[in-house]
Structure formats: structure tokens, C-alpha cells
Amino acid sequence: MLKEIRILTDHGKQYIPDLRKQPVSERFRGRPVISEVITREEIEKVAAICPVNAIDRRNGSIDLGRCTFCNECALMLPGTIGFTNDYRIAASRRGDLVVMTGQTEVLRLDETAVRKEIRRLFRRSLKLRQVSAGGDNSCEMELAASCNVNFDLGRFGIEFVASPRHADGIVITGPVTENMSEALEICYKAVPSPKVIILVGTDSISGGLFEGSPALQRGFIDRHPVDLYVPGNPAHPLTFINGVMDLLGL
Amino acid sequence: MNHPSYIELKNGISPIMTTDVPVIEYDIFYEKVRELLIDKSNHCLSYYCYAFAGRLKFICCIADDNTGIIRLLSHEMRPDNTTLKALTPFCPSIHIFEREIHENHGVEFPGHPWLKPVRYPHDRADRMSVMDNYPFYEIESEELHEVGVGPIHAGVIEPGHFRFICNGEKVLHLEIQLGYQHRGIERLFVDKGDALQRCLLAENIAGDTAVGHGLAHAQLIESLAGIEVCEALQIERCIALEMERIAVHIGDTAALSGDVAYQLGQVTCEALRTMVINTTQFWCGNRFGKGLVRPGGSNYPLTEETAGEILKVLEEVERRYENVTGRIYTLPSVLGRFEDIGRVTRPQAESIGVVGMAARSCGIVRDIRRTHPFQYYRNFEINPVTLEAGDVLARGMLRALEVKASAGIIRALIDSWRKTEKSVGRPVYNYKLRPGSFAISLTEGWRGEICHTVVTDSEGNVLHYKVKDPSQHNWMALALAVRNQEISDFPVCNKSFNLSYCGHDL
Ligand code: SF4
């Protein structure tokens, strides 16, 4: 017992008190800022190297639903494109993930786009079923980390549960493979209505790097309404947590 | 030096012309592979085939762990022939490769005892074979029952299906059906001509092994494009690889503790893992090291500041981890759940070709860092930690020992790094691959050996790309480990291996 107490004292307090303001490494790549003076040629140059067509050739905007946060565009045009370490980049509408040139203000989830019943029913307790459908296990590990001793998402009554029957919604990672598409559909059907869908990671939002792969079957994403998009490769636990907090109005 | 039936090469250094690979008759190939694999210091790294000029070209790479030599054997098959005598009955470790060849190209292997689907790839030979009609092994009996688990599991993990045949609580047989995670990675390596896209693909094969796979790919490209990397960069890559090993091993210790309800072990290890991956994030902006390894250079060269941070964090993590594992692995309530549970014996492991830490947990010295060294490990002797028991406890304790060893390796690497001249440049993306060539690249990820091979066409385009994650060998070990165990011990057995679904399914 004494040994346990010593280990615990040594362990100290690991819990992050304010999940809204927890600082992360300067090098962490969150919300990008693209200078409004970016030229046509510059846009053309970075759009040409972007591995996932996240940069719009017409206006130089970056779509965080496609971006893999590889940083190559910012390294090519330092001072013109840069990634801040602002991790609050989740959105409730797909279009809100597009960051325009000259846009410096923070991204905040559009309250009006949130379905009324979500806040009414799930504000105090949200149970989620996670489904990995071709995820590379990094988003899955970050979601598991969201519930660990540091991030402790459970403090808000938000939890991952084993059965879809106990869940209020599903959290999807991965680009949705053909081989997983049926199980995903069955799992979603097993969740009682009303239910929430959250997409975590670039792969699940747009297919990411795997877009167009003949091994995918993304029909599920097209057929069902999505409540929250959480970008990242993988999505940082703080991005996920803040996104869900915003969704629930916490 | 070359024996007429095969060609010899070494890890990552020497690409060869495909025309220099001797093509032998299958009968000779068959005898030669059998002869080589009888010697326990040899094991098969990869065996696959690809279609070229109307034929199937087969490539088999066999590693000699004593000499560091890789022997490449090759045979061809005309379209009018569709059967090959199976090697598996004599060399069980080949089973997974013959199954893969069968699934991808429809080649029949008479005599193969277990010619079952591997991952249901989108371009499989038989489209009638689907996830739903997997031919599970069955035993007719009134007393036995079956338990099916998955593809979706209780936790936040990847999908796979486990089918147990049980006698009461006891597991007689476990069959693991995979493929749910198949994203078509190998095909995308061919289709995506862009260097950066390929780097990202490699990093996303298995996100928990972004550095291991990323490095295997970078090495492969460098060898085929004739790119030399400086000593400083080689050291940095080894540091990143050891950081990855430490982080995952500590995370697995947390998971193992959690499974036997030893919360103290779980929460302390979770927090320690966070410290390690946050240090990786401090270095390159990503907790998993995505973006860190690139061919020819780096976007995040190691700095004195980062090196100092790594040393500082490691010291703290090492001390605390040692304290907590010292407790975990002496607690009777934990030992009761780990000791003599999920045992894989050394002869079993040798026969099915287990690799990496699972192999080292049952006494096999199999570690690419030592036997086929790459990057700075060439100048740096690694003495792999091994344990004998092969049970859950051994796999747990091996992690504790490896974390300590890796921390020591990182300190030594940083010492060497401080003495080297630092001329790490930007990554090279505009490379040209040598036409008509074959290259192989091995690394030792935290799970075990990773093997990437590539064949280029006459223009230097990627004609075929093959990835082997260590999980491909080790899933069978998990199936064997749970035999005659209580079904309730499955979770700890599973966690003790922590195999990759996506790395296997590709
Ligand atoms: S950081 Fe995003 S937008 Fe920039 S090149 Fe990479 S994927 Fe494209």
C-alpha cells in the first residue's frame, strides 16, 4: 500500500483543469492562416504540391476536411501560409471547415446549425459508440486518450460505450472501407433515435489520402446527416473534446 | 559470390536490376526454400507475386539472421498454369504468404492446410468470396459452442472478427477473420505517382507505427533513387523510432493493467505515455510523429532544444515507469492473471515465423536492428532483450525492459548526434527511381520487423509495391496463445500482442 501511495504522489495531478485553454506545442498544426496578399502563382504552386487537393485553386482557401496537416504548403510559403496551434477547429457544417485567405478569426461552431434536440437530450449525458472503418488507429488512440486521466472527458458525462444500444450516437474514424460499410450501417441502425453522427479525422470527413480508392464505400456518409466534423490527422483529443463541448453547448 | 539459384543483397543498401534476379523452375525454388528455412537462423521476410508481361512473377525474400544477408529467389508462372505445390506443410511460416497469393491471384496451392481468405482486397481474384461467407473452421459436437466477437468490439479499437470454439469456458480454437480495414494501400502506392503522397501513405499504413513504416518507405526510396543521408539524420531517425517504441510499450502497459482492473498501473502509464507523445509533438507537431520522416532530409531536424527536452522527459518517464512496473509485475493479483496465460512456445513461434517483441518474449533473438541493421544502428550495437516464458507476463515485462533499453539507446544516440556535423537538408521529393529495379527495406518497429519492397518498370515508375507489417506473422500467434485458455483471458492475451488490423489489412 505504501508503494502505491508513493507511486500516486509521484504521479501527481495529471488532470487538465481547463480543456478550453490547455496550451499545446507551438509546432502543433491546428487552424491555418493564409495571407490575403497570396498571389495567383503562389496559390498555383501550393495547390500543385498539396497531396490531397485541400487547397482551392480558385481562391487559395484550405479545406480542413481534406487537409492532412502535412505542413508542406506552409513550408513552401513561410509567412504567407502558416498553421497556428489553435486546436479548436471542429465544425457542425462541412462548409465551415474551409478557411479563406485573410481569415484570422477563430473558428467557432455555428450554433444555429445544431439540431435542437441534441442539446436538449444530450447536454448532461452523451454516450457514444466508436466505429473504426478503415482508420489507421491514430484517431482511435486519440479518442481513447480523450477519456484518459489527462483529458478526462468523462467529467462532462461523455463516454464511449460498448453497445450501440446504449449509445446516443456514433463516432466514425477512417475513410469507410467497403469491407466495413455493412457493419457500420448495422451499428448505426442499432442506436436508438434521435442519434448523433460525429466524423473524426480527415479520412472519415473526406476520405483524405484514400479518396477515390476502389476499396472504399462511402455511401453511409452521403446518406446520413452529420452533426460534427472533427478534422486532423489524427484529430487531437482537444479538438475532439472542444468540438463536442461546443456541440452540446457546454 | 552469387549462387545461381538466388541473388544476395542487404537491407536498404543495394537495389538490384530485376534482370539480374535468377528465375528458377518452381521445383528448384520449392526445394531451395525448404532447404533454407530448415535453418532456424533463416526466416521468410516476404513472398508474393505480381503480374508482368502476361506472367506472374514470384519473389521470395529470405533473411539470414547470422550474416545479415537477404536471399532473393524468384520463379515465374505462365497463365495456363494455376497450381503450385504448397510449401506450407513443410514451412508453416509461409502459410500467410501462400494464402495471400491465392487470394490476390487465384493461384491454387494443393496441400495447403489453411488456404483461407486473408483480407478480401478490392482486387481479389474471386469476387464471390465475401466477408460474409468466410469458411470458418467448425467442429461437430453437442458439447461445444461457438462465440463470435466483432467486427466492432467493446472498446475504441479497430475492427476484426474473432470466432471461438469453446468447451464450457475453455477455448479450443480461435479463428481470426480480418480485412475490414482494407483501404487498398499497396495499389495506391502504384497509382499515386507523387512523392509526398507516398510518404503520407506509408505513415498511415498503421498510425501507431508512423515512424516505423515511414522510415521503411524513406529508406526504400533513398536506396532506389541513390540518395545518401548524413549521419545526423540517421541518428535522428533512430531516436524517433525508439521514442515510438517507448510510447506504445508504455501505452500497452496501461492497457494490460486496465484489463485486470489494476487502475493505478493504468492511469500512471496513460499519463507517462502522454508525456512521451507530447515530446514527439514538441519535436514535429504531431503526437504520432507523422511528418517526421521524409526521404533525403527532414522538415524537423533535431535541435539542441528538442534533444534537451527529450532527455529531460525520458529521465522522468524512465524513473516513474520503472517504479510503477516494479509494482505491477510483483503484485500477486496481477501475476495471477498474467503468469502462464496465453503461452506461445518457442518451437511454435519458430514454426509460424513470429517476429519482433512477441518472438523475443519466447527466447528468439529476432530484431532487425541487430541482424539487418539500418540507419545509425549500423554503427551501434543493439543487444535485444529476450525472455523465455512466452506468456502474457513475458510480453508485458519485455515491454518494461525494452522501454529501459530504448531510453539508454536514445541517450547514447543523442551523445553521438551532438558530436556529428549537422547538415540535414530539406526532404527530397523530386527523385527519380532507378528503372527496372528491385529494392527492399527493413526496419524494426515496436511490434517487429517491417518490410517494404518495390519493383520499378523500365521508366522508373513504381510497378509493384509490397508492404509487410509484423502483424501479418503474429496474428496466428494470438490464435495459438488462447488455445486451452479461459475465454475470459482473451482480452489480456490480445492486449499483450497488440497487433495491427490496418497494418495487416492494408
Ligand atoms: S498542410 Fe494541408 S493544405 Fe497544406 S499541403 Fe498539406 S494537406 Fe495540403
PDB file of N, CA and C and ligand atoms in Angstrom, chain A residues 49-52 54-55 62 67-73 83, ligand 1:
ATOM      1  N   ILE A  49       1.335  21.065 -55.074  1.00  0.00           N
ATOM      2  CA  ILE A  49       2.023  20.073 -54.234  1.00  0.00           C
ATOM      3  C   ILE A  49       1.113  19.457 -53.174  1.00  0.00           C
ATOM      4  N   CYS A  50      -0.025  20.074 -52.908  1.00  0.00           N
ATOM      5  CA  CYS A  50      -0.885  19.536 -51.850  1.00  0.00           C
ATOM      6  C   CYS A  50      -1.284  18.087 -52.182  1.00  0.00           C
ATOM      7  N   PRO A  51      -0.989  17.177 -51.282  1.00  0.00           N
ATOM      8  CA  PRO A  51      -1.217  15.754 -51.601  1.00  0.00           C
ATOM      9  C   PRO A  51      -2.678  15.345 -51.650  1.00  0.00           C
ATOM     10  N   VAL A  52      -3.580  16.201 -51.158  1.00  0.00           N
ATOM     11  CA  VAL A  52      -4.982  15.793 -51.053  1.00  0.00           C
ATOM     12  C   VAL A  52      -5.960  16.818 -51.645  1.00  0.00           C
ATOM     13  N   ALA A  54      -6.440  19.890 -50.992  1.00  0.00           N
ATOM     14  CA  ALA A  54      -7.153  20.638 -49.959  1.00  0.00           C
ATOM     15  C   ALA A  54      -7.153  22.131 -50.271  1.00  0.00           C
ATOM     16  N   ILE A  55      -6.275  22.555 -51.171  1.00  0.00           N
ATOM     17  CA  ILE A  55      -6.172  23.984 -51.481  1.00  0.00           C
ATOM     18  C   ILE A  55      -6.956  24.287 -52.754  1.00  0.00           C
ATOM     19  N   ILE A  62      -8.148  26.827 -47.766  1.00  0.00           N
ATOM     20  CA  ILE A  62      -7.762  25.471 -47.374  1.00  0.00           C
ATOM     21  C   ILE A  62      -8.950  24.780 -46.715  1.00  0.00           C
ATOM     22  N   CYS A  67      -7.498  18.458 -45.603  1.00  0.00           N
ATOM     23  CA  CYS A  67      -6.090  18.691 -45.262  1.00  0.00           C
ATOM     24  C   CYS A  67      -5.557  17.579 -44.346  1.00  0.00           C
ATOM     25  N   THR A  68      -4.334  17.122 -44.610  1.00  0.00           N
ATOM     26  CA  THR A  68      -3.719  16.129 -43.725  1.00  0.00           C
ATOM     27  C   THR A  68      -2.731  16.785 -42.762  1.00  0.00           C
ATOM     28  N   PHE A  69      -2.687  18.115 -42.794  1.00  0.00           N
ATOM     29  CA  PHE A  69      -1.811  18.876 -41.891  1.00  0.00           C
ATOM     30  C   PHE A  69      -0.342  18.477 -42.063  1.00  0.00           C
ATOM     31  N   CYS A  70       0.027  18.215 -43.324  1.00  0.00           N
ATOM     32  CA  CYS A  70       1.400  17.789 -43.586  1.00  0.00           C
ATOM     33  C   CYS A  70       2.362  18.970 -43.516  1.00  0.00           C
ATOM     34  N   ASN A  71       1.828  20.198 -43.591  1.00  0.00           N
ATOM     35  CA  ASN A  71       2.631  21.414 -43.407  1.00  0.00           C
ATOM     36  C   ASN A  71       3.435  21.809 -44.641  1.00  0.00           C
ATOM     37  N   GLU A  72       3.363  21.048 -45.717  1.00  0.00           N
ATOM     38  CA  GLU A  72       4.234  21.333 -46.860  1.00  0.00           C
ATOM     39  C   GLU A  72       3.916  22.691 -47.505  1.00  0.00           C
ATOM     40  N   CYS A  73       2.632  23.074 -47.523  1.00  0.00           N
ATOM     41  CA  CYS A  73       2.299  24.360 -48.143  1.00  0.00           C
ATOM     42  C   CYS A  73       2.896  25.505 -47.327  1.00  0.00           C
ATOM     43  N   PHE A  83       0.418  27.488 -40.012  1.00  0.00           N
ATOM     44  CA  PHE A  83      -0.532  26.781 -39.155  1.00  0.00           C
ATOM     45  C   PHE A  83      -0.355  27.257 -37.724  1.00  0.00           C
TER      46      PHE A  83
HETATM   47  S1  SF4 C   1      -0.879  21.133 -44.941  1.00  0.00           S
HETATM   48 FE1  SF4 C   1      -2.883  20.641 -45.761  1.00  0.00          FE
HETATM   49  S2  SF4 C   1      -3.258  22.179 -47.316  1.00  0.00           S
HETATM   50 FE2  SF4 C   1      -1.078  22.265 -46.853  1.00  0.00          FE
HETATM   51  S3  SF4 C   1      -0.155  20.897 -48.383  1.00  0.00           S
HETATM   52 FE3  SF4 C   1      -0.535  19.647 -46.549  1.00  0.00          FE
HETATM   53  S4  SF4 C   1      -2.526  18.748 -46.904  1.00  0.00           S
HETATM   54 FE4  SF4 C   1      -2.339  20.439 -48.350  1.00  0.00          FE
END
